[in-house]
XYZ file of C-alpha atoms in Angstrom:
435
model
C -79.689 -67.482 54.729
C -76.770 -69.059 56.150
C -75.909 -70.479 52.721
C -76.007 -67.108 51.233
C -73.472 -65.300 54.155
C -71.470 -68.391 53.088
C -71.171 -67.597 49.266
C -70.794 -63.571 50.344
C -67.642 -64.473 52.772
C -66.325 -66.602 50.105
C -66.284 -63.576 47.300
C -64.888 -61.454 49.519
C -61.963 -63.780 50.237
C -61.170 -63.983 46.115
C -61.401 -60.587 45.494
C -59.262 -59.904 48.610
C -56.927 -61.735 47.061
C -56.939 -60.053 44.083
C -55.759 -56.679 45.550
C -52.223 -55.411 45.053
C -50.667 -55.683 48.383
C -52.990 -57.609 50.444
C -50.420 -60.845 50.871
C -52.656 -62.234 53.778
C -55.613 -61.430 55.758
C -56.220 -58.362 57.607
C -57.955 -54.998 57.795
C -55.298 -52.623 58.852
C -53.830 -50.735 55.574
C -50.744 -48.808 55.130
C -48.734 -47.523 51.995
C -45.276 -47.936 50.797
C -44.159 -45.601 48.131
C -41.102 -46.478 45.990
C -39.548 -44.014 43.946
C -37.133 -44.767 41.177
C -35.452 -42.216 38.308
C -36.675 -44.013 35.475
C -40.333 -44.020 34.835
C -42.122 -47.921 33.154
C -39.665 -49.599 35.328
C -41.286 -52.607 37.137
C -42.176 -53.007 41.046
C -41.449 -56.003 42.612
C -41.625 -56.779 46.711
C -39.788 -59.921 47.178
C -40.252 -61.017 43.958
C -44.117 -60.421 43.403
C -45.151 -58.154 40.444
C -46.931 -54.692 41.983
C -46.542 -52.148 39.527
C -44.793 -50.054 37.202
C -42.909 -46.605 38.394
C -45.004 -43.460 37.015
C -44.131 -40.077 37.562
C -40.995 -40.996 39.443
C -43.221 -43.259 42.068
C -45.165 -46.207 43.034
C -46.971 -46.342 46.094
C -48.844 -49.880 46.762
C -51.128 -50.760 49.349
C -50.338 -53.022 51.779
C -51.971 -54.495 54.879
C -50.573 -54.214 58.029
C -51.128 -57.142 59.633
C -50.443 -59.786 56.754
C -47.499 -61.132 55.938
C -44.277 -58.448 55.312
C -42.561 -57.753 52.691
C -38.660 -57.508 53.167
C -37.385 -56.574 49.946
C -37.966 -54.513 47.032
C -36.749 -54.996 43.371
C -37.089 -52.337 40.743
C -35.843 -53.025 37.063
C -36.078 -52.153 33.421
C -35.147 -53.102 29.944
C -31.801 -51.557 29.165
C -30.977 -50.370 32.881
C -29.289 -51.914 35.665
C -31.954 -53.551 38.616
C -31.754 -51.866 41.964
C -33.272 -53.031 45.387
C -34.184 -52.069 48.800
C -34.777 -53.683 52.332
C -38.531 -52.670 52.681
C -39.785 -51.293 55.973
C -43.480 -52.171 56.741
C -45.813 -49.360 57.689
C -47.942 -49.091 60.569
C -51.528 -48.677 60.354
C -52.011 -45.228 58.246
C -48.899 -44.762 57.866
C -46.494 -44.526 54.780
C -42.639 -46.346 54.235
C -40.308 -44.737 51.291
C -38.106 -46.552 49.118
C -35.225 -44.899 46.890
C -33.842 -46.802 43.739
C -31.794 -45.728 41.315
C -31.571 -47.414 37.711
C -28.227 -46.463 35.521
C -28.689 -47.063 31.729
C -26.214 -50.522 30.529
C -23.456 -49.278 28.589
C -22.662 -50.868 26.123
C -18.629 -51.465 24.930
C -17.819 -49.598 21.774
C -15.806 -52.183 19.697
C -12.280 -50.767 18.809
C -11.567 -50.508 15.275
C -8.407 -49.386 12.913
C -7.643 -46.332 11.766
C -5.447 -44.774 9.487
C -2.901 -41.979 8.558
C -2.820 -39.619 5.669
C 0.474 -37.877 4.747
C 1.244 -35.093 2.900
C 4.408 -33.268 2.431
C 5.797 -29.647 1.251
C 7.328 -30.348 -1.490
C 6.088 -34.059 -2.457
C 7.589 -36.657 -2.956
C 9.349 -37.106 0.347
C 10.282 -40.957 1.662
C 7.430 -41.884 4.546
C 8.304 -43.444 7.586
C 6.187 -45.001 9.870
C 7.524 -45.993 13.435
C 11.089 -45.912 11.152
C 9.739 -48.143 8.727
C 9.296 -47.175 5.042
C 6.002 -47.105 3.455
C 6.360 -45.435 0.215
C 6.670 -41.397 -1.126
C 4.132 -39.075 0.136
C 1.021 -37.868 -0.711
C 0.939 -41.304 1.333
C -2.257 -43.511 3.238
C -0.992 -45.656 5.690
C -4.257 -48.246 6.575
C -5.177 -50.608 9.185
C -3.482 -48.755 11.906
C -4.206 -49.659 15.541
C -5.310 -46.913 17.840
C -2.499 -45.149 19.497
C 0.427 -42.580 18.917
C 2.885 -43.327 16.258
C 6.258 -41.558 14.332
C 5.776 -40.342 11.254
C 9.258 -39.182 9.246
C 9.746 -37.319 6.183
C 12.753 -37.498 4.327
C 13.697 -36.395 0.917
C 17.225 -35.116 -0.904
C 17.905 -31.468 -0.566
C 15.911 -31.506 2.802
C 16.047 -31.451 6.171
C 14.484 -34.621 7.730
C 10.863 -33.721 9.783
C 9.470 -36.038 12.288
C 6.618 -35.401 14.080
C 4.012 -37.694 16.392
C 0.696 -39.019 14.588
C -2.276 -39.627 17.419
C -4.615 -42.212 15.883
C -8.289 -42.716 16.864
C -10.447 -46.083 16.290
C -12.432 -45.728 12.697
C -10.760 -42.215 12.346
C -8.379 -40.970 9.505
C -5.333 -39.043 11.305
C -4.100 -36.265 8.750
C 0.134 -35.496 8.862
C 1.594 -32.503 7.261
C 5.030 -32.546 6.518
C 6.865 -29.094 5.662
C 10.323 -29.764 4.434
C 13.059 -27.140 4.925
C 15.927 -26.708 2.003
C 19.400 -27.024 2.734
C 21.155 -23.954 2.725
C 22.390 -24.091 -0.739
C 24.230 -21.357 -1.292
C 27.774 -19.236 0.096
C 29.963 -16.229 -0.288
C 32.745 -15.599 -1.598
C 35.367 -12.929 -0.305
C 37.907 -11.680 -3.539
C 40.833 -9.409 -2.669
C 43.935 -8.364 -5.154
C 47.208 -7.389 -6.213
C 46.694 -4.616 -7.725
C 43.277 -3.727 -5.542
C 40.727 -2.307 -7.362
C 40.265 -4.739 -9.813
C 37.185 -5.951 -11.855
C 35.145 -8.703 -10.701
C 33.327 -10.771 -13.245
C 31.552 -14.303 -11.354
C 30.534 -16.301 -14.651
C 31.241 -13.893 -16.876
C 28.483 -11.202 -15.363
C 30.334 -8.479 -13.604
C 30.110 -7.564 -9.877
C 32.143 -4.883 -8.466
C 35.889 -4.248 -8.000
C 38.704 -6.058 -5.067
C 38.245 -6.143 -2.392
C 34.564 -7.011 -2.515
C 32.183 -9.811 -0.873
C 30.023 -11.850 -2.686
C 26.814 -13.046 -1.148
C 24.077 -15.615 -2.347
C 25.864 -17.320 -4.667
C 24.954 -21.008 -5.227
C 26.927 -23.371 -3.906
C 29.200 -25.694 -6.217
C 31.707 -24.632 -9.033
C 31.617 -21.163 -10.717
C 34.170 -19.209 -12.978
C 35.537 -16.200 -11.303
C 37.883 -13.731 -13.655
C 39.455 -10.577 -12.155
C 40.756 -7.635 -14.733
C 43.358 -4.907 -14.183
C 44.554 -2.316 -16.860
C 47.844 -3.162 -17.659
C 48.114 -6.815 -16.046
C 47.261 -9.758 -17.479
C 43.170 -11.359 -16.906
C 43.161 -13.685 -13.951
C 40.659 -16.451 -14.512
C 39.881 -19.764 -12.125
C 37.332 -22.238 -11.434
C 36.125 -21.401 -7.560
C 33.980 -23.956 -4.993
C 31.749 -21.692 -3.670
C 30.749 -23.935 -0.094
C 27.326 -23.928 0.937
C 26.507 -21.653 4.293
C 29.994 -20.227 4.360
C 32.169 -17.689 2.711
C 36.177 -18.764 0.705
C 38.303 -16.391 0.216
C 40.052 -15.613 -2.905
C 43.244 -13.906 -3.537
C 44.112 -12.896 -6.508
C 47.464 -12.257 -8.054
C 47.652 -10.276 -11.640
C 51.042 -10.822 -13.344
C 51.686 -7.157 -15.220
C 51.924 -6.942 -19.150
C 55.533 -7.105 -20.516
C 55.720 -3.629 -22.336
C 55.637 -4.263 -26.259
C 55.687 -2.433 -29.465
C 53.221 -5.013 -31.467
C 49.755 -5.892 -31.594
C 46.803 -8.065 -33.608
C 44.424 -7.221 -35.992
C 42.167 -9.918 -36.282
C 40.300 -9.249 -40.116
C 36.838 -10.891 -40.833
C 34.524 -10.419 -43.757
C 31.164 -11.349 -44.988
C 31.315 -13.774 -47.272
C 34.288 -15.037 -46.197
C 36.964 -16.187 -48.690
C 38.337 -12.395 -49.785
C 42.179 -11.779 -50.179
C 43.534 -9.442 -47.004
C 46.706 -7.358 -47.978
C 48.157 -5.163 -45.043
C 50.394 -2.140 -46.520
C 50.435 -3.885 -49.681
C 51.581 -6.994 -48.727
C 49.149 -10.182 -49.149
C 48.556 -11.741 -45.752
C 45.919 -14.376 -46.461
C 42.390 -14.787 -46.883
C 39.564 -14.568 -44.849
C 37.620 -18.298 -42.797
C 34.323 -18.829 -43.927
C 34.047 -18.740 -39.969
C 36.141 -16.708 -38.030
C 38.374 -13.833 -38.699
C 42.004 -13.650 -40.001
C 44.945 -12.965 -37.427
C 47.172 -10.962 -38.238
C 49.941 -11.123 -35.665
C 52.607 -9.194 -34.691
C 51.677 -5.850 -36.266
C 53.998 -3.108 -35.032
C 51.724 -0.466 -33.650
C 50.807 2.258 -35.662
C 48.520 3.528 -38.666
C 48.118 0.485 -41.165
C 45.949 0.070 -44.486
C 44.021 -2.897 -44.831
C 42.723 -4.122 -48.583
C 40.007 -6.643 -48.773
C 39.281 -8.328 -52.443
C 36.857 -10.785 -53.536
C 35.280 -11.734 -57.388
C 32.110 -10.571 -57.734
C 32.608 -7.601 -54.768
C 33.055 -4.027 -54.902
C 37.301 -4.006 -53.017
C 36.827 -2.973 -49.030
C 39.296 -0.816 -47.292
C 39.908 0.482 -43.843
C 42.837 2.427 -41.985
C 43.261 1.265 -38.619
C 45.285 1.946 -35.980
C 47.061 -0.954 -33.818
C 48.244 -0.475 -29.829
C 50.308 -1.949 -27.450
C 48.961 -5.553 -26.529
C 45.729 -5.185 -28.150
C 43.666 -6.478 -30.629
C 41.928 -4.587 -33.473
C 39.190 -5.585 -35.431
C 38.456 -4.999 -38.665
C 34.903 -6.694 -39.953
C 34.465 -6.201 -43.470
C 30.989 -5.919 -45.238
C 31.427 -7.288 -48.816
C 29.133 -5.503 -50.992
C 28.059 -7.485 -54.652
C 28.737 -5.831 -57.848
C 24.653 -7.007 -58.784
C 22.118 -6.574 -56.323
C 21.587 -9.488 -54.601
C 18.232 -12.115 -54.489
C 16.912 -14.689 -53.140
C 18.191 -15.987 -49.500
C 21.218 -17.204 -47.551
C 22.981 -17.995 -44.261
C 24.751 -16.236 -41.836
C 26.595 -18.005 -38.784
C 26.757 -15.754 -35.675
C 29.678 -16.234 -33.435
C 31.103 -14.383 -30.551
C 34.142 -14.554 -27.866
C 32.821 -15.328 -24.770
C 29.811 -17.518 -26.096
C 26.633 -16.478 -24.949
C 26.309 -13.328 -26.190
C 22.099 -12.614 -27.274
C 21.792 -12.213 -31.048
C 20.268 -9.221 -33.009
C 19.385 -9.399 -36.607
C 17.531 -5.996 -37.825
C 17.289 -5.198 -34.367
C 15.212 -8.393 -33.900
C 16.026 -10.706 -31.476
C 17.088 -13.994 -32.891
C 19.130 -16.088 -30.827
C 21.928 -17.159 -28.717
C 25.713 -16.976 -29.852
C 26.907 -19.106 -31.335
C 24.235 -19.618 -33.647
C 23.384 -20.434 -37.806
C 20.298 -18.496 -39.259
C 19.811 -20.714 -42.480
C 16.742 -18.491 -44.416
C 17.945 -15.035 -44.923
C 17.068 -12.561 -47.361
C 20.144 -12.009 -49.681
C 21.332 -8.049 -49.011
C 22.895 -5.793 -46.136
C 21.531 -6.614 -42.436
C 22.526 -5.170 -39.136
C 23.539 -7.849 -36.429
C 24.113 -7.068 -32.759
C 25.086 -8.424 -29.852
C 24.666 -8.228 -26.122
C 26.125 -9.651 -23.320
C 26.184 -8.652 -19.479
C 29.707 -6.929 -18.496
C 30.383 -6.189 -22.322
C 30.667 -3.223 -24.510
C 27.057 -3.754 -26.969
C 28.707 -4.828 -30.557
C 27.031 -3.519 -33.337
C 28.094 -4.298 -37.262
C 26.264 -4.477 -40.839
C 27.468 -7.512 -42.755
C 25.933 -8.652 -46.514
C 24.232 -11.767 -46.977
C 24.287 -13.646 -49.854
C 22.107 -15.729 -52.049
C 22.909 -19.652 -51.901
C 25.990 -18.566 -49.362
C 26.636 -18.188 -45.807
C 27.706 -15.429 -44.216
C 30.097 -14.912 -40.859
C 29.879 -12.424 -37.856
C 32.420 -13.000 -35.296
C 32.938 -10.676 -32.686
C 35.128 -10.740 -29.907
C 33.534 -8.725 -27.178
C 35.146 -6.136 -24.911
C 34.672 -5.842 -21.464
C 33.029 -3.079 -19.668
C 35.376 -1.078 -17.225
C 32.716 0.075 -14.489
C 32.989 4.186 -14.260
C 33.408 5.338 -10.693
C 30.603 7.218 -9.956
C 31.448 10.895 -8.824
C 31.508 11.718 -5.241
C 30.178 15.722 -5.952
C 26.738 15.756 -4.251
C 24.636 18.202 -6.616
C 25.380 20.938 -3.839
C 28.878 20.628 -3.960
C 28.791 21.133 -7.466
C 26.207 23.882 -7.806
C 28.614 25.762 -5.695
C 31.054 24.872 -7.556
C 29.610 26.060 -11.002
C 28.874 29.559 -9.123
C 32.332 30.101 -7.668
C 33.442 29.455 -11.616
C 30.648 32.283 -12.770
C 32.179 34.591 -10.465
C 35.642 33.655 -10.678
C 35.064 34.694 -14.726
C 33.517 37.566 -13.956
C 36.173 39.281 -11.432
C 38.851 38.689 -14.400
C 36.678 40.734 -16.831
C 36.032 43.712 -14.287
């Protein structure tokens, strides 16, 4: 019997000592319940294994009169450990604990980035922190994190610098819109006489004194025209975002009692007599000047073998030129094809052969057909010039036309009320003379 209470007392012991908590003898229980924010983290009390937080909470038993615990460790995988002085309960009784765990961060490791740069137009020199680094569309790798100065540069452009934030591993995109210099001016034309005709290369504009806007900057021909006076003509700097002035003197035509008649004929090579007197023959190219003519009513002959004769009566002023452009017409009707050269005074007049644009003066059309055609030309701030000339087989032809500028008509001031009343008052003006 004895031996038997001896074996029970001796079980008891080992599987008291098996029991979370119990850290000594004793039969007085009480509870302490540690919470913690992170739920499978382990329980320790002073550095013994209890448990594992579930729910938010571990409570473990513990025995009142055995040994105390005095601290309390909680800790997980991944987390930071927290602990806590422990309080010991009294009999029946239960202590609380509070951890807290905070997930380990770990360091993101820095890394380069880079800069893309575009620009508006392309093309445009990159700078990076004033350094060159080639012509845009541009990458600019391995960059460190951080701000940086990007610069655009390019001819005909304004510089544009802007600030480039870069992130680690992350492409930073630049756009670069370039703004054009101001390339163009003004120019401001008065005269003596005033009223005078503007022509700015050769394309007419208006009449002194006049302003001149959006012109492109840099060299230009500027010609001014008066009736009477002689053409004033100059090369003008037009400056870019500003306006030159231009004054323009016309030196008045000597009066005279002579003229020109400048003779031309297609083919060339025919025999020109004025009143009967041989003056030469016709260029291949070109026209015949005749100079000196006294003005007046004169009779101009043209001959050539193998053409019907041409002649004209013209009539010759003051200072001025008169044309005469002959059409040559073949005894035998003509075949095959020639050429006809196409030239006119100013150049740069547009070409029309049968009413068929062909060209710009001065110009050669080498494949023809032989027989009469009707060439034109056309030229901004000139009269339209309009003749019929003969081509030839196997021979080349000349037009040559010196164009005539086109004196702008003041427009009329009589609003179409002003002049309806006009017409009336004439109506009844008529009919109180007939009563």
């Amino acid at each position: 019997m004895k031996k038997t209470s001896l074996i029970l007392c001796i079980i008891s012991l080992i599987l008291l000592s098996c029991i979370p908590g119990a850290t000594g003898l004793g039969g007085d229980e009480g509870w302490i319940t540690v919470y913690c924010n992170v739920d499978g983290a382990s329980v320790y009390f002073d550095g013994k294994y209890m448990g594992e937080i579930s729910g938010g909470s571990y409570t473990a038993v513990v025995y009142t009169t055995g040994a105390p615990y005095s601290t309390a460790k909680v800790e997980k995988s991944g987390y930071t450990t927290d602990t806590a002085a422990l309080t010991m309960p009294g009999k029946g009784q239960t202590t609380t604990v509070y951890t807290t765990l905070n997930p380990v961060v770990t360091p993101t490791p820095v890394r380069y980035g880079s800069i893309f740069v575009s620009s508006q137009p392309s093309g445009a020199e990159i700078y990076f922190n004033g350094d060159y680094r080639g012509l845009s569309p541009l990458t600019i790798a391995d960059v460190w994190p951080g701000s940086y100065t990007i610069r655009a540069e390019k001819s005909g452009y304004q510089d544009y610098s802007t600030t480039a934030y870069v992130s680690s591993g992350i492409q930073t995109t630049v756009h670069c819109p370039l703004t054009p210099h101001v390339t163009t001016g003004s120019l401001y034309v008065i005269s003596a006489p005033t009223g005078s005709s503007i022509f700015l290369d050769a394309v007419y504009k208006g009449t002194t004194p006049l302003t001149i806007s959006n012109i492109a900057a840099g060299t230009h021909i500027l010609e001014v025209d008066h009736a009477g006076y002689y053409d004033w003509k100059s090369t003008v700097d037009v400056p870019a975002g500003g306006t030159r002035t231009i004054d323009a003197t016309l030196n008045p035509m000597p009066s005279s009692t002579t003229g020109w008649i400048y003779v031309s004929s297609s083919p060339g090579g025919a025999s020109v007599t004025l009143d009967g007197t041989i003056m030469g023959e016709t260029p291949a190219s070109g026209s015949l000047h005749l100079n000196n003519i006294a003005t007046g009513t004169h009779a101009v002959v043209l001959n050539r073998p193998g053409y019907h004769q041409y002649s004209a009566t013209v009539s010759v002023s003051s200072n001025t030129v008169t044309e005469v452009s002959a059409l040559l017409q073949p005894t035998t009707t003509p075949t095959g094809t020639g050429g006809l050269t196409v030239t006119s005074t100013p150049a740069g007049a547009n070409v029309f052969l049968d009413n068929a644009f062909v060209g710009i003066s001065p110009l050669t059309l080498p494949d023809v057909t032989a027989g009469t055609h009707t060439v034109s030309m056309k030229l901004d701030g000139y009269q339209e010039y309009s003749v019929s000339t003969q081509v030839n087989s196997g021979a080349v032809s000349t037009v040559s036309a010196a164009l005539t500028h086109v004196t702008p008509t003041p427009k009329s001031s009589m609003t179409p009320v002003v002049a309806g009343i006009a017409i009336i008052g004439a109506v009844l003006l008529l009919l109180c003379r007939k009563d």
